[in-house]
Short mmCIF file of C-alpha atoms in Angstrom, two decimals:
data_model
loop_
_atom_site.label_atom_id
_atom_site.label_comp_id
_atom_site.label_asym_id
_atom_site.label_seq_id
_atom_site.Cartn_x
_atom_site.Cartn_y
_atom_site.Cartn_z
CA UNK M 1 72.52 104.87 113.53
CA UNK M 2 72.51 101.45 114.93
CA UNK M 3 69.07 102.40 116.95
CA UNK M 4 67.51 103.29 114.23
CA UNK M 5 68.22 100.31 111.94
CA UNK M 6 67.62 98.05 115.08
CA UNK M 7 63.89 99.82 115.33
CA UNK M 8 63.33 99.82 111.41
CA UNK M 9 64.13 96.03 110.94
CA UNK M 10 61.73 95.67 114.31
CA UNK M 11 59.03 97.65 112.37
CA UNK M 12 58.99 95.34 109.13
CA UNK M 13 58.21 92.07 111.65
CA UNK M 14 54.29 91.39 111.39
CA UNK M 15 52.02 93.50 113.40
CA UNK M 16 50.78 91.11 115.74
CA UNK M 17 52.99 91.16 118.28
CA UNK M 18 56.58 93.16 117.44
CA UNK M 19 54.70 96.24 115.37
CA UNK M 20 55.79 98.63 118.82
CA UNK M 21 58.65 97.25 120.02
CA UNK M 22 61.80 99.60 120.56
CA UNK M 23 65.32 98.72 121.62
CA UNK M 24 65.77 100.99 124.89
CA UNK M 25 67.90 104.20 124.30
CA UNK M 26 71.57 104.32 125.35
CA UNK M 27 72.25 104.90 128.96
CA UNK M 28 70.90 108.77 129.58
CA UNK M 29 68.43 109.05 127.12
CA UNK M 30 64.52 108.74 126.65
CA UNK M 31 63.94 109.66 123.50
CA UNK M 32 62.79 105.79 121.52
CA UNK M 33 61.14 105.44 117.65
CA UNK M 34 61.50 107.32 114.52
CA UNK M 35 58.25 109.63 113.22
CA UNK M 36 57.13 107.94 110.13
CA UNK M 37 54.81 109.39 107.28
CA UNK M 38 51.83 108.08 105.93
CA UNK M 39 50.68 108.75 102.55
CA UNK M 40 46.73 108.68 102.85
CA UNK M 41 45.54 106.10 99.88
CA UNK M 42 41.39 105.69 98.41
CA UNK M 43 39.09 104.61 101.52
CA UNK M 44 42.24 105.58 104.39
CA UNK M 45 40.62 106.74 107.26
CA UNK M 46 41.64 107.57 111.12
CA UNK M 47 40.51 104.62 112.25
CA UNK M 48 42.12 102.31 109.67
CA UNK M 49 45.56 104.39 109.59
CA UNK M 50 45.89 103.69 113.60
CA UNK M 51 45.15 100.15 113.31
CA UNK M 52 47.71 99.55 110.37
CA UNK M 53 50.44 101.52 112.78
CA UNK M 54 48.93 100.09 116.03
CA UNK M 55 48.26 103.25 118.10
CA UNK M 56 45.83 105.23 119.16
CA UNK M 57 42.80 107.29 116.81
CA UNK M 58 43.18 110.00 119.23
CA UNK M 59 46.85 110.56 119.53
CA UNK M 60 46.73 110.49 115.43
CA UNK M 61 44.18 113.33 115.63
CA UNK M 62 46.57 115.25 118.13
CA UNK M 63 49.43 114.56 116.10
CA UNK M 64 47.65 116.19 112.71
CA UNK M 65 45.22 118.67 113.81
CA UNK M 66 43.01 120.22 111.38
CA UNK M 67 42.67 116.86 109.22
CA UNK M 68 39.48 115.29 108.76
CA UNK M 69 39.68 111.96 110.37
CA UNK M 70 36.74 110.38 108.32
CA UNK M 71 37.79 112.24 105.10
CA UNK M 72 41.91 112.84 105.44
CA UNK M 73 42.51 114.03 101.26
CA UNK M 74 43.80 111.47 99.32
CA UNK M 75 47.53 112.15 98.74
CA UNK M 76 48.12 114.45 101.62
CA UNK M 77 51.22 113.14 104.60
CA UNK M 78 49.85 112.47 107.82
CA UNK M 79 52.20 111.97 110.70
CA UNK M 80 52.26 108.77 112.51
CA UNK M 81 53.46 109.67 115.71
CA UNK M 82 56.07 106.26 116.42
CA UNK M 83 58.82 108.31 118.28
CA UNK M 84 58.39 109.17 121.85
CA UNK M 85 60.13 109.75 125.27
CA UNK M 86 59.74 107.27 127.92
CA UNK M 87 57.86 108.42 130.80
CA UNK M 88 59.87 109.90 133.65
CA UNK M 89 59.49 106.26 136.29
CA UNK M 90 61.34 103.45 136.74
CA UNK M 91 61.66 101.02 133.46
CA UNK M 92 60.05 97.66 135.08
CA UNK M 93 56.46 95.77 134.70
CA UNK M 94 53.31 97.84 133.05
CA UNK M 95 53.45 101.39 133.35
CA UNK M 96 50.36 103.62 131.50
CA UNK M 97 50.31 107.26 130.71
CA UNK M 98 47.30 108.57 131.02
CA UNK M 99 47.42 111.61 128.66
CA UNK M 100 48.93 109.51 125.93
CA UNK M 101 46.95 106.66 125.85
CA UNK M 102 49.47 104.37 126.34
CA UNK M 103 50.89 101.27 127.72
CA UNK M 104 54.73 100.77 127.93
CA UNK M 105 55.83 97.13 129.03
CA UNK M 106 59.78 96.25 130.00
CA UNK M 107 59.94 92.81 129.74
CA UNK M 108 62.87 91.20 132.36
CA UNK M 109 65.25 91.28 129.83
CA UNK M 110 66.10 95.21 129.89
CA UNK M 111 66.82 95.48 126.44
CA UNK M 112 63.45 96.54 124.79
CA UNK M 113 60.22 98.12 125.62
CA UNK M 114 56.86 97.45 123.85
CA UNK M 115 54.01 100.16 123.50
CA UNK M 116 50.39 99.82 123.06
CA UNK M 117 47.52 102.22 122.43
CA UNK M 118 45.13 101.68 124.91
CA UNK M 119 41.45 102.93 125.51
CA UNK M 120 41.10 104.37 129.14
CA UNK M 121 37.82 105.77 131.68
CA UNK M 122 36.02 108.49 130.50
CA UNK M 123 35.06 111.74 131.96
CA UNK M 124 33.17 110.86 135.02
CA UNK M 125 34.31 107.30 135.34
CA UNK M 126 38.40 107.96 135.14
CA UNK M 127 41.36 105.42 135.02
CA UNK M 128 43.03 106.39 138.40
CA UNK M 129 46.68 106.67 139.08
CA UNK M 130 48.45 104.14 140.98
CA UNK M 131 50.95 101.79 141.82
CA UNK M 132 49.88 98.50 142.33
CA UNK M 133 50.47 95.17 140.46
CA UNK M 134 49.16 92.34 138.81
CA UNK M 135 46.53 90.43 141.18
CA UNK M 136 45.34 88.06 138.97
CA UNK M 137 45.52 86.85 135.38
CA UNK M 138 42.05 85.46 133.87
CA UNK M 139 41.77 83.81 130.33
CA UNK M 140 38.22 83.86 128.79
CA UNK M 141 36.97 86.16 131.43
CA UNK M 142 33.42 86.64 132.72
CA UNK M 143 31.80 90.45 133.08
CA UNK M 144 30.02 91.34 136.40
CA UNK M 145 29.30 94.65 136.08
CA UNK M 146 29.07 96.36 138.88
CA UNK M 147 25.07 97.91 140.08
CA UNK M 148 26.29 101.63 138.83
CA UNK M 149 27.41 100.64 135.73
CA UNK M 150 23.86 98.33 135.22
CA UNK M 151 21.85 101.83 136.55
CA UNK M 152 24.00 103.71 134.25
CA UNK M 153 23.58 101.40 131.09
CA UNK M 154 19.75 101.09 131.82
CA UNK M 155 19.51 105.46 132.07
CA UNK M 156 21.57 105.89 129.12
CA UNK M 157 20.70 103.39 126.63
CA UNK M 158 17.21 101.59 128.11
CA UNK M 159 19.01 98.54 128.05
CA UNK M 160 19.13 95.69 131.27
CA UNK M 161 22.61 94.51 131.87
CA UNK M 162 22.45 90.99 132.95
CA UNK M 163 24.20 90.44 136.43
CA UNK M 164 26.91 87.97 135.43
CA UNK M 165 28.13 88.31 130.94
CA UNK M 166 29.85 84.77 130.49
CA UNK M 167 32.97 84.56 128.32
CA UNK M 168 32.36 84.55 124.72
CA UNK M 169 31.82 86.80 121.64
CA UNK M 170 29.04 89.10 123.74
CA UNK M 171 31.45 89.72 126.51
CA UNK M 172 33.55 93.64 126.75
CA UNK M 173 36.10 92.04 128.29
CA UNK M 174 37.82 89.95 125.20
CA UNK M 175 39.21 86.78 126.03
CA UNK M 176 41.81 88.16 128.16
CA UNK M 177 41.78 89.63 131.47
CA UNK M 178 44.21 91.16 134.40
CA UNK M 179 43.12 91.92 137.48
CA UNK M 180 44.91 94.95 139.35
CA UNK M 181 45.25 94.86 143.25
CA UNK M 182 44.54 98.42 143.44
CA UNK M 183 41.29 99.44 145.56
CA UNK M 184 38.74 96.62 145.88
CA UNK M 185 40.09 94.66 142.42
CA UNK M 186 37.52 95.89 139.81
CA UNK M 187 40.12 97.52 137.94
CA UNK M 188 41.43 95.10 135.01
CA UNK M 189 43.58 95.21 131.62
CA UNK M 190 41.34 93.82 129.43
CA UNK M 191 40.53 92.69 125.58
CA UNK M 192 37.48 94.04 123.92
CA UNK M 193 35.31 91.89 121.38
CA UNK M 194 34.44 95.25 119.47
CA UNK M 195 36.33 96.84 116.83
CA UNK M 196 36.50 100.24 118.96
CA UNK M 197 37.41 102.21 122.02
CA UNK M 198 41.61 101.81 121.88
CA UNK M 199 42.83 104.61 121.68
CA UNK M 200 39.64 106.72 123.22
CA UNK M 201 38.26 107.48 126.62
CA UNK M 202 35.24 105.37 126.35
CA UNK M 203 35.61 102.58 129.15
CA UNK M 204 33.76 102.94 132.74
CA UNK M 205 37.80 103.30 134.27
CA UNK M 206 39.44 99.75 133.16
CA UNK M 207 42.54 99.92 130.75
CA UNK M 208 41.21 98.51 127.17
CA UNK M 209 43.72 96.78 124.50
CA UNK M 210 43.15 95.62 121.51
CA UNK M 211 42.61 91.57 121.09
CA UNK M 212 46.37 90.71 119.66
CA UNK M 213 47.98 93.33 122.11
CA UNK M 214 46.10 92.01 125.05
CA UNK M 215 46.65 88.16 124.19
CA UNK M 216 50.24 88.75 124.06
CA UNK M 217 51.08 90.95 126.67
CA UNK M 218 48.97 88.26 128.87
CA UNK M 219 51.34 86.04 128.32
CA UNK M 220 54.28 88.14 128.76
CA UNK M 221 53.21 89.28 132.55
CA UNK M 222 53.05 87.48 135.05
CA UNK M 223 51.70 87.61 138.95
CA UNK M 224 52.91 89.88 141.01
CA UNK M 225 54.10 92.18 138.44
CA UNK M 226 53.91 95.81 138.66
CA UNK M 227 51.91 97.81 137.34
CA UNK M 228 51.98 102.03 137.53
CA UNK M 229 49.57 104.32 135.93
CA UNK M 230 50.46 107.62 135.78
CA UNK M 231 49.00 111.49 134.31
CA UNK M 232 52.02 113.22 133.35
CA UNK M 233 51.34 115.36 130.20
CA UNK M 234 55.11 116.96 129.62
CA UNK M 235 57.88 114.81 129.44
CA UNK M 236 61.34 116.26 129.11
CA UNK M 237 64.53 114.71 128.59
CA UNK M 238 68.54 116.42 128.39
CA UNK M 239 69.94 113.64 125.38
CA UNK M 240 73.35 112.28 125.46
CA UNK M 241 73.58 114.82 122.49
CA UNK M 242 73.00 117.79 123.85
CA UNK M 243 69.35 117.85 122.53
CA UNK M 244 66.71 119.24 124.80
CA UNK M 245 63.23 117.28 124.01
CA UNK M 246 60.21 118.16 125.04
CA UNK M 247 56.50 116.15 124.26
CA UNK M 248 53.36 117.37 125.16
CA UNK M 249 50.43 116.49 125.18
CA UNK M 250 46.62 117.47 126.08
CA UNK M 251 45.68 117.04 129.30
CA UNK M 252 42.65 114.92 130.63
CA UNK M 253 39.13 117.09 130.37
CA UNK M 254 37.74 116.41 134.06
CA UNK M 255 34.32 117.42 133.24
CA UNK M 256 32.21 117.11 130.20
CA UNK M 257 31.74 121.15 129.98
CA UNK M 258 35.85 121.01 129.82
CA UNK M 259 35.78 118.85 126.78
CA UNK M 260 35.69 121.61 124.11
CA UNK M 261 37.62 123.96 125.97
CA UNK M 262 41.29 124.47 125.21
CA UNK M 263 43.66 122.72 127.46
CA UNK M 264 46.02 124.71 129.29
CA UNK M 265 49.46 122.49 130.43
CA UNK M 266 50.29 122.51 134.07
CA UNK M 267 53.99 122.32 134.34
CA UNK M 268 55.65 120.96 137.36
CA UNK M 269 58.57 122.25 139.01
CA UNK M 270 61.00 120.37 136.97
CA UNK M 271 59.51 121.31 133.67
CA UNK M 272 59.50 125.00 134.64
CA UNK M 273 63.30 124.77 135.54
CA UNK M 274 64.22 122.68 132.21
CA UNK M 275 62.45 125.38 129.91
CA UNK M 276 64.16 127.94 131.66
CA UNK M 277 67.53 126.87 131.67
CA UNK M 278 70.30 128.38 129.44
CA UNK M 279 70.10 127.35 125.58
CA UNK M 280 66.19 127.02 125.21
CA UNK M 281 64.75 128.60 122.44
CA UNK M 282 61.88 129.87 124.55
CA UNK M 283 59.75 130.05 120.85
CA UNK M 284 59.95 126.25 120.11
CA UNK M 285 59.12 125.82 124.08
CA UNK M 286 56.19 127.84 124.10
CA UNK M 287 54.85 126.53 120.58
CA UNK M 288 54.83 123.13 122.16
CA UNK M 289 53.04 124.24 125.05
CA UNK M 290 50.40 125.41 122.81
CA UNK M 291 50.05 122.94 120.17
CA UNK M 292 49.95 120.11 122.34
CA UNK M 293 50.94 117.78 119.83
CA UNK M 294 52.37 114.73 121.37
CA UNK M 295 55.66 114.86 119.41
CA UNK M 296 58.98 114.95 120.71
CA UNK M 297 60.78 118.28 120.02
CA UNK M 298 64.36 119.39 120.37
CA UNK M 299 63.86 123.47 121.92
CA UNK M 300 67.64 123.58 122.14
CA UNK M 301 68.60 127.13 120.90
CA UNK M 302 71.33 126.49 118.46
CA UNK M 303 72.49 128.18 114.87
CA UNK M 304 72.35 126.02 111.38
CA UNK M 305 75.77 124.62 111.90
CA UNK M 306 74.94 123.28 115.06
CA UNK M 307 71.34 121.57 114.36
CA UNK M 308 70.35 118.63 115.74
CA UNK M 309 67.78 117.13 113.30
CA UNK M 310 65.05 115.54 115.33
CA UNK M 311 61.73 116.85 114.03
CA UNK M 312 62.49 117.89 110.35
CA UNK M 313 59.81 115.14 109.00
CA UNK M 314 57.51 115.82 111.47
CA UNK M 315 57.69 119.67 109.99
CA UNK M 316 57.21 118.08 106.39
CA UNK M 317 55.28 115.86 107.12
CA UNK M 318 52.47 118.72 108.84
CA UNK M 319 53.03 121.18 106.27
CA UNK M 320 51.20 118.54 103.67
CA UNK M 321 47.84 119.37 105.47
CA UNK M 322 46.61 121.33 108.33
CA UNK M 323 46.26 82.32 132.70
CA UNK M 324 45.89 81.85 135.04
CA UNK M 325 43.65 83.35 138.91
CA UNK M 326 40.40 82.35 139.32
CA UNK M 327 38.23 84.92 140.76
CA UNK M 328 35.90 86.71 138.44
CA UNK M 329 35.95 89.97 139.61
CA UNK M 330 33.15 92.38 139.46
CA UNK M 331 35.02 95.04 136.87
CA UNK M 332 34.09 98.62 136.03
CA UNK M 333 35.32 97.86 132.54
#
């Protein structure tokens, strides 16, 4: 009870900078946030919706399939998807999840994480996994885009990309920048100065934020800190309570012919053995598998006596409608 009135009075703070921030679970659990509703008003669309909650168009799509996201009916419950497990890796510095589009940062203090939609490479230009750290932190950041992306831009669009894009209102980068160490340093967290791309895979492999995520997180990490990116599209946890969660969600097309087709999960080792173990409800595992929904849900087999009441407004909710370094690198963006 007291996580959950700790994470609604965090909610109610403005959106700028405390709009995703969760107290960390108690010791042995994963499972952060509470699924909230949203009833869609006149002129609500996707795109308006994720920016109100602060997370990504794409997991809101995943999270009500079937719903128009230019048209959602006026009345109708979507599902904001604001509960989650934290990603199987230690609890320290920046770590991204691929599959979700999202950034998780543990400040020092241990006590709370912060989560961020983010807009990641797209298919042919993917964010890679890695472990690496903060190399450099850049405030009103110049572009160089790289010769493939210029040959690229020019091919697709018949536009020149100039060589160097100084800081200002024209530059993709925002006005903050954070260069990785990983490979030869073109990799960055970034801003954007459009009102688009967080929560999509649209960028040429860089990790996109929107501008108030991106200006405060800049100023939360520091040098040196870590940074891990990760693919890990099922995340399990065993709950102090005996729940058994599961969250999937669709995994990365790696070719633009595998865009439309329908995802099938690859399960590690360790997922195989949790879904297998005694006291799964093997048709709650296997609907998860399938829907590929991005919610966290309990597949503990138990009778109405015993029920552990994780996902009930998810299910009523769906049933409404079906500073600082100096370099400017040369960044894929």
């Amino acid at each position: 009870m007291m996580r959950v009135m700790m994470w609604f009075i965090l909610s109610l703070i403005p959106a700028v900078t405390l709009a995703n921030v969760y107290p960390l679970p108690e010791k042995g659990s994963r499972l952060i946030g509470e699924v909230q509703e949203h009833v869609v008003e006149q002129g609500d669309y996707f795109q308006t919706i994720a920016k109100e909650y602060n997370i990504g168009i794409l997991e809101l799509m995943e999270t009500n399939p079937g719903v128009d996201p230019f048209l959602p009916t006026v009345g109708s419950k979507l599902v904001i998807p604001t509960q989650m497990l934290l990603p199987d890796v230690p609890r320290k510095g920046i770590v991204i999840n691929l599959p979700e589009l999202r950034l998780y940062y543990f400040p020092r203090n241990g006590k709370e994480v912060h989560v961020f939609p983010v807009g990641i490479g797209r298919v042919g230009r993917e964010t890679p996994e890695m472990v690496t750290k903060i190399k450099s932190r850049i405030p009103n950041p110049s572009w160089t885009p790289p010769a493939s992306i210029r040959r690229d831009h020019l091919r697709e669009r018949g536009e020149v990309l100039p060589r160097v894009v100084p800081a200002g209102p024209d530059n993709p980068l925002g006005k903050y920048a954070m260069q990785l160490s990983h490979g030869d340093g073109s990799y960055l967290i970034h801003g954007t100065n459009k009102d688009f791309g967080v929560g999509m895979r649209v960028s040429s492999g860089c990790v996109r934020l929107n501008p108030d995520d991106i200006e405060w997180l800049f100023y939360q990490a520091k040098y040196g800190d870590s940074v891990r990116v990760i693919n890990e599209t099922v995340k399990i946890s065993s709950e102090p309570d005996g729940s058994q969660i599961i969250e999937v969600h669709s995994a990365l097309s790696k070719s633009e012919s595998d865009v439309e087709r329908e995802k099938v999960v690859s399960m590690k080792a360790g997922v195989v053995k949790f879904i297998s173990q005694d006291g799964i409800d093997n048709f709650k595992a296997n609907d998860a598998l399938l829907t590929q929904n991005g919610l966290p849900v309990n597949i503990r087999s138990m009778d109405d006596s015993d029920s552990i009441t994780l996902s009930s407004s998810i299910e009523s909710a769906a049933s409404s409608e079906s500073a600082t370094n100096e370099s400017e690198p040369s960044a894929s963006l």
